[in-house]
Amino acid sequence: MTQDAFVALVTCFHDDETINYDATRRQVRRQVEAGNNIMCAGTNGDFTALTFDEKVALTEAVVTEVGGRAKVIVNAGMPATYETVKLARAFDRIGVDGIAVITPFFIACTQDGLVRHFTAVADAVNTPVYLYDIPARTQNHIEPATAKALADHPNIAGIKDSGGAQDTLEAYLQVGREKPGFAVYSGPDHLVHWSLMNGAAGCISGLGNVLPEVLAALLRAHNAGDHAEAERQQEIFGNFRKDLYGLGYPPALVKRALYLMDPSVGASRQPALLPDAEQDRKIIAILQKYALL
């Protein structure tokens, strides 16, 4: 089984905060040329700051730019099942390879509520649906037993684990072993190689926005059976992650690091993510350390 790398692509903005589709397409090309697949409208893509229509237009632009050269997954998750279903149906019509559904946020959900939510989305579309667990951001966690129950749905194809805990990832991987066809994608960048070695279908990485070639090289080495080289690339990836994420909120730091490499990606729409001269100096030092500037 060939395992895949997806990059949770940043959404590029103009100075007036409208979407910069040309810059976004350039980022798509950069990832595809490196050998990575694309996830759009995810956490690193400012999805909480995008309107419904923008998400649809963004996905159309990404799919068109990819042109069948790579796989595209898009996140449809919103707090309400109603809007999540509407978005998923719109993405279904576009023709993506998968629809990720982040757990509802702001609203506290029971596990039964999560089952009903994900089932409603999966029932509404033909595109394979992937559960998306990131409890630190949504405050709702998909328990492994819940993932196992949802794995029986014919249109729920797997899960993206962005919880960061190795024991939870292992529990999801066990679901995949027991439920053939249920793919597990690792979100934590420090666990990419470990997850691949333990049966993950691949990874969905935010850090790959900054280090696309390292991520692609890690997957290529692993798929070729060169685990020493894969581990070497993982060490680079993990060290960069430790250096960069030690400065604060990871998605904001990924976007800012990428901005300092290529200002056309623009800033973020998030209200608290303001430029900071001292932090920029630290980020620049990290980028220089890894020969990215």
PDB file of C-alpha atoms in Angstrom:
ATOM      1  CA  MET A   1       0.000   0.000   0.000  1.00  0.00           C
ATOM      2  CA  THR A   2       1.385   3.384  -1.022  1.00  0.00           C
ATOM      3  CA  GLN A   3       0.909   5.914   1.752  1.00  0.00           C
ATOM      4  CA  ASP A   4       0.124   9.540   0.951  1.00  0.00           C
ATOM      5  CA  ALA A   5       1.131  12.968   2.190  1.00  0.00           C
ATOM      6  CA  PHE A   6      -1.468  15.736   2.171  1.00  0.00           C
ATOM      7  CA  VAL A   7      -0.648  19.331   3.025  1.00  0.00           C
ATOM      8  CA  ALA A   8      -3.299  21.330   4.875  1.00  0.00           C
ATOM      9  CA  LEU A   9      -2.912  24.231   2.478  1.00  0.00           C
ATOM     10  CA  VAL A  10      -2.896  27.844   3.619  1.00  0.00           C
ATOM     11  CA  THR A  11      -5.444  30.185   2.047  1.00  0.00           C
ATOM     12  CA  CYS A  12      -3.728  33.244   0.563  1.00  0.00           C
ATOM     13  CA  PHE A  13      -5.158  36.742   1.050  1.00  0.00           C
ATOM     14  CA  HIS A  14      -4.696  40.183  -0.451  1.00  0.00           C
ATOM     15  CA  ASP A  15      -3.959  43.144   1.841  1.00  0.00           C
ATOM     16  CA  ASP A  16      -7.716  43.858   2.016  1.00  0.00           C
ATOM     17  CA  GLU A  17      -8.254  40.243   3.216  1.00  0.00           C
ATOM     18  CA  THR A  18     -10.048  39.077   0.078  1.00  0.00           C
ATOM     19  CA  ILE A  19      -8.825  35.693  -1.153  1.00  0.00           C
ATOM     20  CA  ASN A  20      -5.805  35.859  -3.436  1.00  0.00           C
ATOM     21  CA  TYR A  21      -6.643  33.023  -5.798  1.00  0.00           C
ATOM     22  CA  ASP A  22      -3.528  33.478  -7.949  1.00  0.00           C
ATOM     23  CA  ALA A  23      -1.240  33.119  -4.921  1.00  0.00           C
ATOM     24  CA  THR A  24      -3.259  30.164  -3.672  1.00  0.00           C
ATOM     25  CA  ARG A  25      -2.887  28.456  -7.037  1.00  0.00           C
ATOM     26  CA  ARG A  26       0.875  29.012  -6.839  1.00  0.00           C
ATOM     27  CA  GLN A  27       0.920  27.275  -3.464  1.00  0.00           C
ATOM     28  CA  VAL A  28      -1.075  24.403  -4.950  1.00  0.00           C
ATOM     29  CA  ARG A  29       1.454  24.051  -7.781  1.00  0.00           C
ATOM     30  CA  ARG A  30       4.333  24.177  -5.311  1.00  0.00           C
ATOM     31  CA  GLN A  31       2.883  21.290  -3.315  1.00  0.00           C
ATOM     32  CA  VAL A  32       1.883  19.162  -6.291  1.00  0.00           C
ATOM     33  CA  GLU A  33       5.301  19.621  -7.906  1.00  0.00           C
ATOM     34  CA  ALA A  34       6.936  18.492  -4.653  1.00  0.00           C
ATOM     35  CA  GLY A  35       4.778  15.353  -4.703  1.00  0.00           C
ATOM     36  CA  ASN A  36       2.144  16.195  -2.085  1.00  0.00           C
ATOM     37  CA  ASN A  37      -1.645  16.054  -2.123  1.00  0.00           C
ATOM     38  CA  ILE A  38      -3.878  18.888  -0.940  1.00  0.00           C
ATOM     39  CA  MET A  39      -6.343  19.471   1.865  1.00  0.00           C
ATOM     40  CA  CYS A  40      -8.048  22.862   1.570  1.00  0.00           C
ATOM     41  CA  ALA A  41     -10.285  24.898   3.887  1.00  0.00           C
ATOM     42  CA  GLY A  42      -8.802  23.219   6.939  1.00  0.00           C
ATOM     43  CA  THR A  43      -7.390  24.644  10.157  1.00  0.00           C
ATOM     44  CA  ASN A  44      -4.271  25.942   8.403  1.00  0.00           C
ATOM     45  CA  GLY A  45      -6.503  27.326   5.649  1.00  0.00           C
ATOM     46  CA  ASP A  46      -8.372  29.774   7.914  1.00  0.00           C
ATOM     47  CA  PHE A  47     -11.619  27.868   7.383  1.00  0.00           C
ATOM     48  CA  THR A  48     -13.326  29.489  10.378  1.00  0.00           C
ATOM     49  CA  ALA A  49     -12.772  32.896   8.745  1.00  0.00           C
ATOM     50  CA  LEU A  50     -14.087  31.920   5.290  1.00  0.00           C
ATOM     51  CA  THR A  51     -17.668  32.373   4.125  1.00  0.00           C
ATOM     52  CA  PHE A  52     -19.701  29.544   2.633  1.00  0.00           C
ATOM     53  CA  ASP A  53     -19.329  30.914  -0.898  1.00  0.00           C
ATOM     54  CA  GLU A  54     -15.597  31.469  -0.437  1.00  0.00           C
ATOM     55  CA  LYS A  55     -15.082  27.864   0.615  1.00  0.00           C
ATOM     56  CA  VAL A  56     -16.865  26.659  -2.502  1.00  0.00           C
ATOM     57  CA  ALA A  57     -14.943  29.034  -4.804  1.00  0.00           C
ATOM     58  CA  LEU A  58     -11.655  28.158  -3.099  1.00  0.00           C
ATOM     59  CA  THR A  59     -12.269  24.443  -3.540  1.00  0.00           C
ATOM     60  CA  GLU A  60     -13.191  24.917  -7.202  1.00  0.00           C
ATOM     61  CA  ALA A  61      -9.948  26.842  -7.757  1.00  0.00           C
ATOM     62  CA  VAL A  62      -7.837  24.207  -5.996  1.00  0.00           C
ATOM     63  CA  VAL A  63      -9.427  21.296  -7.874  1.00  0.00           C
ATOM     64  CA  THR A  64      -8.996  23.085 -11.188  1.00  0.00           C
ATOM     65  CA  GLU A  65      -5.345  23.901 -10.468  1.00  0.00           C
ATOM     66  CA  VAL A  66      -4.580  20.351  -9.345  1.00  0.00           C
ATOM     67  CA  GLY A  67      -6.070  19.077 -12.588  1.00  0.00           C
ATOM     68  CA  GLY A  68      -6.072  15.461 -11.493  1.00  0.00           C
ATOM     69  CA  ARG A  69      -2.325  15.432 -10.716  1.00  0.00           C
ATOM     70  CA  ALA A  70      -2.944  14.895  -6.993  1.00  0.00           C
ATOM     71  CA  LYS A  71      -5.757  14.149  -4.569  1.00  0.00           C
ATOM     72  CA  VAL A  72      -7.861  16.893  -2.986  1.00  0.00           C
ATOM     73  CA  ILE A  73      -9.678  16.684   0.352  1.00  0.00           C
ATOM     74  CA  VAL A  74     -11.728  19.616   1.654  1.00  0.00           C
ATOM     75  CA  ASN A  75     -13.044  20.313   5.138  1.00  0.00           C
ATOM     76  CA  ALA A  76     -16.808  20.848   5.371  1.00  0.00           C
ATOM     77  CA  GLY A  77     -17.127  20.822   9.159  1.00  0.00           C
ATOM     78  CA  MET A  78     -19.146  23.544  10.870  1.00  0.00           C
ATOM     79  CA  PRO A  79     -20.939  23.718  14.248  1.00  0.00           C
ATOM     80  CA  ALA A  80     -24.363  22.999  12.722  1.00  0.00           C
ATOM     81  CA  THR A  81     -25.144  19.759  10.921  1.00  0.00           C
ATOM     82  CA  TYR A  82     -27.362  21.747   8.524  1.00  0.00           C
ATOM     83  CA  GLU A  83     -24.530  23.928   7.173  1.00  0.00           C
ATOM     84  CA  THR A  84     -22.065  21.042   7.189  1.00  0.00           C
ATOM     85  CA  VAL A  85     -24.412  19.021   4.968  1.00  0.00           C
ATOM     86  CA  LYS A  86     -24.931  22.007   2.636  1.00  0.00           C
ATOM     87  CA  LEU A  87     -21.180  22.497   2.278  1.00  0.00           C
ATOM     88  CA  ALA A  88     -20.545  18.798   1.795  1.00  0.00           C
ATOM     89  CA  ARG A  89     -23.133  18.673  -0.999  1.00  0.00           C
ATOM     90  CA  ALA A  90     -21.488  21.642  -2.698  1.00  0.00           C
ATOM     91  CA  PHE A  91     -18.078  19.951  -2.506  1.00  0.00           C
ATOM     92  CA  ASP A  92     -19.616  16.698  -3.714  1.00  0.00           C
ATOM     93  CA  ARG A  93     -20.724  18.478  -6.901  1.00  0.00           C
ATOM     94  CA  ILE A  94     -17.236  19.893  -7.471  1.00  0.00           C
ATOM     95  CA  GLY A  95     -15.688  16.440  -7.496  1.00  0.00           C
ATOM     96  CA  VAL A  96     -13.143  16.287  -4.671  1.00  0.00           C
ATOM     97  CA  ASP A  97     -11.532  13.031  -3.580  1.00  0.00           C
ATOM     98  CA  GLY A  98     -12.653  13.279   0.014  1.00  0.00           C
ATOM     99  CA  ILE A  99     -14.659  15.451   2.395  1.00  0.00           C
ATOM    100  CA  ALA A 100     -13.204  15.918   5.862  1.00  0.00           C
ATOM    101  CA  VAL A 101     -15.630  16.864   8.624  1.00  0.00           C
ATOM    102  CA  ILE A 102     -14.129  18.502  11.682  1.00  0.00           C
ATOM    103  CA  THR A 103     -16.087  17.909  14.880  1.00  0.00           C
ATOM    104  CA  PRO A 104     -18.608  20.653  15.686  1.00  0.00           C
ATOM    105  CA  PHE A 105     -17.061  23.488  17.669  1.00  0.00           C
ATOM    106  CA  PHE A 106     -18.526  25.856  20.300  1.00  0.00           C
ATOM    107  CA  ILE A 107     -21.362  23.356  20.860  1.00  0.00           C
ATOM    108  CA  ALA A 108     -20.612  20.572  23.359  1.00  0.00           C
ATOM    109  CA  CYS A 109     -21.522  17.227  21.777  1.00  0.00           C
ATOM    110  CA  THR A 110     -22.215  13.806  23.207  1.00  0.00           C
ATOM    111  CA  GLN A 111     -20.755  10.802  21.410  1.00  0.00           C
ATOM    112  CA  ASP A 112     -24.265   9.914  20.215  1.00  0.00           C
ATOM    113  CA  GLY A 113     -24.596  13.446  18.890  1.00  0.00           C
ATOM    114  CA  LEU A 114     -21.363  13.051  16.962  1.00  0.00           C
ATOM    115  CA  VAL A 115     -22.595   9.779  15.473  1.00  0.00           C
ATOM    116  CA  ARG A 116     -25.781  11.472  14.283  1.00  0.00           C
ATOM    117  CA  HIS A 117     -23.831  14.449  12.903  1.00  0.00           C
ATOM    118  CA  PHE A 118     -21.302  12.443  10.903  1.00  0.00           C
ATOM    119  CA  THR A 119     -23.934   9.965   9.733  1.00  0.00           C
ATOM    120  CA  ALA A 120     -26.104  12.785   8.365  1.00  0.00           C
ATOM    121  CA  VAL A 121     -23.185  14.162   6.367  1.00  0.00           C
ATOM    122  CA  ALA A 122     -22.102  10.772   5.058  1.00  0.00           C
ATOM    123  CA  ASP A 123     -25.683   9.965   4.046  1.00  0.00           C
ATOM    124  CA  ALA A 124     -25.946  13.207   2.076  1.00  0.00           C
ATOM    125  CA  VAL A 125     -23.018  12.783  -0.343  1.00  0.00           C
ATOM    126  CA  ASN A 126     -21.348  10.267  -2.612  1.00  0.00           C
ATOM    127  CA  THR A 127     -17.805  11.490  -1.917  1.00  0.00           C
ATOM    128  CA  PRO A 128     -15.998   9.543   0.834  1.00  0.00           C
ATOM    129  CA  VAL A 129     -16.215  11.271   4.219  1.00  0.00           C
ATOM    130  CA  TYR A 130     -13.324  11.484   6.694  1.00  0.00           C
ATOM    131  CA  LEU A 131     -13.839  12.242  10.371  1.00  0.00           C
ATOM    132  CA  TYR A 132     -11.570  15.030  11.646  1.00  0.00           C
ATOM    133  CA  ASP A 133     -10.608  15.038  15.326  1.00  0.00           C
ATOM    134  CA  ILE A 134      -8.846  18.076  16.809  1.00  0.00           C
ATOM    135  CA  PRO A 135     -10.207  18.391  20.352  1.00  0.00           C
ATOM    136  CA  ALA A 136      -7.818  21.148  21.444  1.00  0.00           C
ATOM    137  CA  ARG A 137      -9.574  23.474  18.989  1.00  0.00           C
ATOM    138  CA  THR A 138     -13.169  22.188  18.976  1.00  0.00           C
ATOM    139  CA  GLN A 139     -13.475  20.828  22.548  1.00  0.00           C
ATOM    140  CA  ASN A 140     -15.200  17.772  21.081  1.00  0.00           C
ATOM    141  CA  HIS A 141     -13.300  14.480  20.827  1.00  0.00           C
ATOM    142  CA  ILE A 142     -14.220  11.443  18.744  1.00  0.00           C
ATOM    143  CA  GLU A 143     -13.715   8.514  21.091  1.00  0.00           C
ATOM    144  CA  PRO A 144     -12.099   5.471  19.415  1.00  0.00           C
ATOM    145  CA  ALA A 145     -15.265   3.453  20.121  1.00  0.00           C
ATOM    146  CA  THR A 146     -17.277   6.110  18.286  1.00  0.00           C
ATOM    147  CA  ALA A 147     -14.861   6.012  15.350  1.00  0.00           C
ATOM    148  CA  LYS A 148     -15.261   2.224  15.298  1.00  0.00           C
ATOM    149  CA  ALA A 149     -19.054   2.508  15.168  1.00  0.00           C
ATOM    150  CA  LEU A 150     -18.898   5.129  12.404  1.00  0.00           C
ATOM    151  CA  ALA A 151     -16.444   2.961  10.435  1.00  0.00           C
ATOM    152  CA  ASP A 152     -19.365   0.667   9.641  1.00  0.00           C
ATOM    153  CA  HIS A 153     -20.994   3.402   7.559  1.00  0.00           C
ATOM    154  CA  PRO A 154     -20.343   2.606   3.869  1.00  0.00           C
ATOM    155  CA  ASN A 155     -19.430   6.215   3.074  1.00  0.00           C
ATOM    156  CA  ILE A 156     -17.186   6.965   6.051  1.00  0.00           C
ATOM    157  CA  ALA A 157     -13.710   6.195   4.768  1.00  0.00           C
ATOM    158  CA  GLY A 158     -11.454   7.134   7.664  1.00  0.00           C
ATOM    159  CA  ILE A 159     -10.282   9.746  10.146  1.00  0.00           C
ATOM    160  CA  LYS A 160      -7.750  12.548  10.432  1.00  0.00           C
ATOM    161  CA  ASP A 161      -6.269  12.551  13.933  1.00  0.00           C
ATOM    162  CA  SER A 162      -4.927  15.955  14.966  1.00  0.00           C
ATOM    163  CA  GLY A 163      -5.126  15.367  18.681  1.00  0.00           C
ATOM    164  CA  GLY A 164      -1.390  15.010  19.120  1.00  0.00           C
ATOM    165  CA  ALA A 165      -1.540  12.055  21.536  1.00  0.00           C
ATOM    166  CA  GLN A 166       0.204   8.904  20.356  1.00  0.00           C
ATOM    167  CA  ASP A 167      -2.082   6.640  22.384  1.00  0.00           C
ATOM    168  CA  THR A 168      -5.195   8.065  20.695  1.00  0.00           C
ATOM    169  CA  LEU A 169      -3.606   7.699  17.276  1.00  0.00           C
ATOM    170  CA  GLU A 170      -2.754   4.099  18.110  1.00  0.00           C
ATOM    171  CA  ALA A 171      -6.377   3.492  19.154  1.00  0.00           C
ATOM    172  CA  TYR A 172      -7.595   4.857  15.800  1.00  0.00           C
ATOM    173  CA  LEU A 173      -5.028   2.699  13.979  1.00  0.00           C
ATOM    174  CA  GLN A 174      -6.447  -0.309  15.825  1.00  0.00           C
ATOM    175  CA  VAL A 175      -9.895   0.609  14.498  1.00  0.00           C
ATOM    176  CA  GLY A 176      -8.372   0.599  11.014  1.00  0.00           C
ATOM    177  CA  ARG A 177      -6.926  -2.860  11.601  1.00  0.00           C
ATOM    178  CA  GLU A 178     -10.299  -4.167  12.721  1.00  0.00           C
ATOM    179  CA  LYS A 179     -12.279  -2.336  10.045  1.00  0.00           C
ATOM    180  CA  PRO A 180     -10.624  -2.819   6.644  1.00  0.00           C
ATOM    181  CA  GLY A 181     -11.105   0.233   4.459  1.00  0.00           C
ATOM    182  CA  PHE A 182     -11.103   2.689   7.377  1.00  0.00           C
ATOM    183  CA  ALA A 183      -8.048   4.872   6.693  1.00  0.00           C
ATOM    184  CA  VAL A 184      -6.228   6.732   9.441  1.00  0.00           C
ATOM    185  CA  TYR A 185      -4.330   9.933   8.606  1.00  0.00           C
ATOM    186  CA  SER A 186      -1.917  11.394  11.114  1.00  0.00           C
ATOM    187  CA  GLY A 187      -2.073  15.136  11.760  1.00  0.00           C
ATOM    188  CA  PRO A 188       0.778  15.663  14.282  1.00  0.00           C
ATOM    189  CA  ASP A 189       3.944  16.411  12.343  1.00  0.00           C
ATOM    190  CA  HIS A 190       6.204  14.762  14.917  1.00  0.00           C
ATOM    191  CA  LEU A 191       4.409  11.420  14.442  1.00  0.00           C
ATOM    192  CA  VAL A 192       4.432  11.126  10.646  1.00  0.00           C
ATOM    193  CA  HIS A 193       6.986   8.340  10.325  1.00  0.00           C
ATOM    194  CA  TRP A 194       5.782   6.515  13.422  1.00  0.00           C
ATOM    195  CA  SER A 195       2.225   6.532  12.111  1.00  0.00           C
ATOM    196  CA  LEU A 196       3.303   5.285   8.679  1.00  0.00           C
ATOM    197  CA  MET A 197       5.259   2.464  10.282  1.00  0.00           C
ATOM    198  CA  ASN A 198       2.182   1.511  12.273  1.00  0.00           C
ATOM    199  CA  GLY A 199      -0.278   1.335   9.411  1.00  0.00           C
ATOM    200  CA  ALA A 200      -1.529   4.883   8.786  1.00  0.00           C
ATOM    201  CA  ALA A 201      -2.779   5.582   5.269  1.00  0.00           C
ATOM    202  CA  GLY A 202      -0.728   8.762   5.309  1.00  0.00           C
ATOM    203  CA  CYS A 203      -0.524  12.149   6.940  1.00  0.00           C
ATOM    204  CA  ILE A 204      -2.190  15.547   6.635  1.00  0.00           C
ATOM    205  CA  SER A 205       0.422  18.123   7.566  1.00  0.00           C
ATOM    206  CA  GLY A 206       0.304  21.829   8.315  1.00  0.00           C
ATOM    207  CA  LEU A 207       4.078  22.153   8.502  1.00  0.00           C
ATOM    208  CA  GLY A 208       4.329  20.853   4.944  1.00  0.00           C
ATOM    209  CA  ASN A 209       3.337  24.356   3.811  1.00  0.00           C
ATOM    210  CA  VAL A 210       6.831  25.478   4.807  1.00  0.00           C
ATOM    211  CA  LEU A 211       8.766  22.248   4.137  1.00  0.00           C
ATOM    212  CA  PRO A 212       7.004  20.558   1.201  1.00  0.00           C
ATOM    213  CA  GLU A 213      10.118  18.814  -0.095  1.00  0.00           C
ATOM    214  CA  VAL A 214      11.011  17.359   3.311  1.00  0.00           C
ATOM    215  CA  LEU A 215       7.501  15.966   3.755  1.00  0.00           C
ATOM    216  CA  ALA A 216       7.448  14.503   0.252  1.00  0.00           C
ATOM    217  CA  ALA A 217      10.936  13.016   0.723  1.00  0.00           C
ATOM    218  CA  LEU A 218       9.841  11.386   3.979  1.00  0.00           C
ATOM    219  CA  LEU A 219       6.904   9.689   2.250  1.00  0.00           C
ATOM    220  CA  ARG A 220       8.965   8.671  -0.779  1.00  0.00           C
ATOM    221  CA  ALA A 221      11.631   7.096   1.405  1.00  0.00           C
ATOM    222  CA  HIS A 222       9.077   5.260   3.501  1.00  0.00           C
ATOM    223  CA  ASN A 223       7.213   3.943   0.459  1.00  0.00           C
ATOM    224  CA  ALA A 224      10.525   2.783  -1.024  1.00  0.00           C
ATOM    225  CA  GLY A 225      11.370   0.896   2.163  1.00  0.00           C
ATOM    226  CA  ASP A 226      14.274   3.207   3.032  1.00  0.00           C
ATOM    227  CA  HIS A 227      13.298   3.747   6.647  1.00  0.00           C
ATOM    228  CA  ALA A 228      16.671   5.170   7.650  1.00  0.00           C
ATOM    229  CA  GLU A 229      16.191   7.998   5.144  1.00  0.00           C
ATOM    230  CA  ALA A 230      12.558   8.424   6.190  1.00  0.00           C
ATOM    231  CA  GLU A 231      13.678   8.769   9.790  1.00  0.00           C
ATOM    232  CA  ARG A 232      16.333  11.314   8.762  1.00  0.00           C
ATOM    233  CA  GLN A 233      13.665  13.422   7.050  1.00  0.00           C
ATOM    234  CA  GLN A 234      11.386  12.998  10.071  1.00  0.00           C
ATOM    235  CA  GLU A 235      14.152  14.324  12.303  1.00  0.00           C
ATOM    236  CA  ILE A 236      14.447  17.457  10.172  1.00  0.00           C
ATOM    237  CA  PHE A 237      10.666  17.838  10.170  1.00  0.00           C
ATOM    238  CA  GLY A 238      10.392  17.257  13.910  1.00  0.00           C
ATOM    239  CA  ASN A 239      13.230  19.616  14.810  1.00  0.00           C
ATOM    240  CA  PHE A 240      11.777  22.389  12.666  1.00  0.00           C
ATOM    241  CA  ARG A 241       8.386  21.796  14.279  1.00  0.00           C
ATOM    242  CA  LYS A 242       9.877  22.056  17.762  1.00  0.00           C
ATOM    243  CA  ASP A 243      11.699  25.268  16.914  1.00  0.00           C
ATOM    244  CA  LEU A 244       8.764  26.983  15.184  1.00  0.00           C
ATOM    245  CA  TYR A 245       5.873  25.808  17.331  1.00  0.00           C
ATOM    246  CA  GLY A 246       7.732  26.805  20.469  1.00  0.00           C
ATOM    247  CA  LEU A 247       6.841  30.394  19.565  1.00  0.00           C
ATOM    248  CA  GLY A 248       3.040  30.049  19.827  1.00  0.00           C
ATOM    249  CA  TYR A 249      -0.113  28.993  17.934  1.00  0.00           C
ATOM    250  CA  PRO A 250       1.015  26.549  15.203  1.00  0.00           C
ATOM    251  CA  PRO A 251      -1.275  27.518  12.267  1.00  0.00           C
ATOM    252  CA  ALA A 252      -0.449  31.209  12.777  1.00  0.00           C
ATOM    253  CA  LEU A 253       3.272  30.438  12.865  1.00  0.00           C
ATOM    254  CA  VAL A 254       3.081  28.324   9.712  1.00  0.00           C
ATOM    255  CA  LYS A 255       1.339  31.149   7.876  1.00  0.00           C
ATOM    256  CA  ARG A 256       3.762  33.769   9.181  1.00  0.00           C
ATOM    257  CA  ALA A 257       6.812  31.680   8.321  1.00  0.00           C
ATOM    258  CA  LEU A 258       5.471  31.132   4.830  1.00  0.00           C
ATOM    259  CA  TYR A 259       4.710  34.858   4.531  1.00  0.00           C
ATOM    260  CA  LEU A 260       8.294  35.706   5.426  1.00  0.00           C
ATOM    261  CA  MET A 261       9.405  33.325   2.659  1.00  0.00           C
ATOM    262  CA  ASP A 262       6.782  34.568   0.177  1.00  0.00           C
ATOM    263  CA  PRO A 263       4.734  37.690   1.066  1.00  0.00           C
ATOM    264  CA  SER A 264       2.177  36.892  -1.653  1.00  0.00           C
ATOM    265  CA  VAL A 265       0.496  34.415   0.703  1.00  0.00           C
ATOM    266  CA  GLY A 266      -0.706  37.378   2.776  1.00  0.00           C
ATOM    267  CA  ALA A 267      -1.566  37.540   6.427  1.00  0.00           C
ATOM    268  CA  SER A 268      -4.307  35.660   8.255  1.00  0.00           C
ATOM    269  CA  ARG A 269      -7.871  36.818   8.810  1.00  0.00           C
ATOM    270  CA  GLN A 270      -7.793  35.649  12.411  1.00  0.00           C
ATOM    271  CA  PRO A 271      -8.276  38.611  14.791  1.00  0.00           C
ATOM    272  CA  ALA A 272      -5.450  37.941  17.244  1.00  0.00           C
ATOM    273  CA  LEU A 273      -2.705  37.066  14.779  1.00  0.00           C
ATOM    274  CA  LEU A 274      -0.963  40.433  14.387  1.00  0.00           C
ATOM    275  CA  PRO A 275       2.594  40.843  13.108  1.00  0.00           C
ATOM    276  CA  ASP A 276       5.189  41.084  15.851  1.00  0.00           C
ATOM    277  CA  ALA A 277       8.683  42.383  14.995  1.00  0.00           C
ATOM    278  CA  GLU A 278      10.432  40.399  17.714  1.00  0.00           C
ATOM    279  CA  GLN A 279       8.635  37.195  16.793  1.00  0.00           C
ATOM    280  CA  ASP A 280       9.418  37.787  13.120  1.00  0.00           C
ATOM    281  CA  ARG A 281      13.118  38.003  13.992  1.00  0.00           C
ATOM    282  CA  LYS A 282      12.859  34.651  15.742  1.00  0.00           C
ATOM    283  CA  ILE A 283      11.003  33.061  12.830  1.00  0.00           C
ATOM    284  CA  ILE A 284      13.555  34.436  10.352  1.00  0.00           C
ATOM    285  CA  ALA A 285      16.356  32.950  12.444  1.00  0.00           C
ATOM    286  CA  ILE A 286      14.642  29.552  12.334  1.00  0.00           C
ATOM    287  CA  LEU A 287      14.111  29.779   8.568  1.00  0.00           C
ATOM    288  CA  GLN A 288      17.776  30.685   8.110  1.00  0.00           C
ATOM    289  CA  LYS A 289      18.839  27.800  10.343  1.00  0.00           C
ATOM    290  CA  TYR A 290      17.084  25.400   7.941  1.00  0.00           C
ATOM    291  CA  ALA A 291      18.334  27.244   4.826  1.00  0.00           C
ATOM    292  CA  LEU A 292      14.836  28.404   3.883  1.00  0.00           C
ATOM    293  CA  LEU A 293      15.897  32.055   3.637  1.00  0.00           C
TER     294      LEU A 293
END
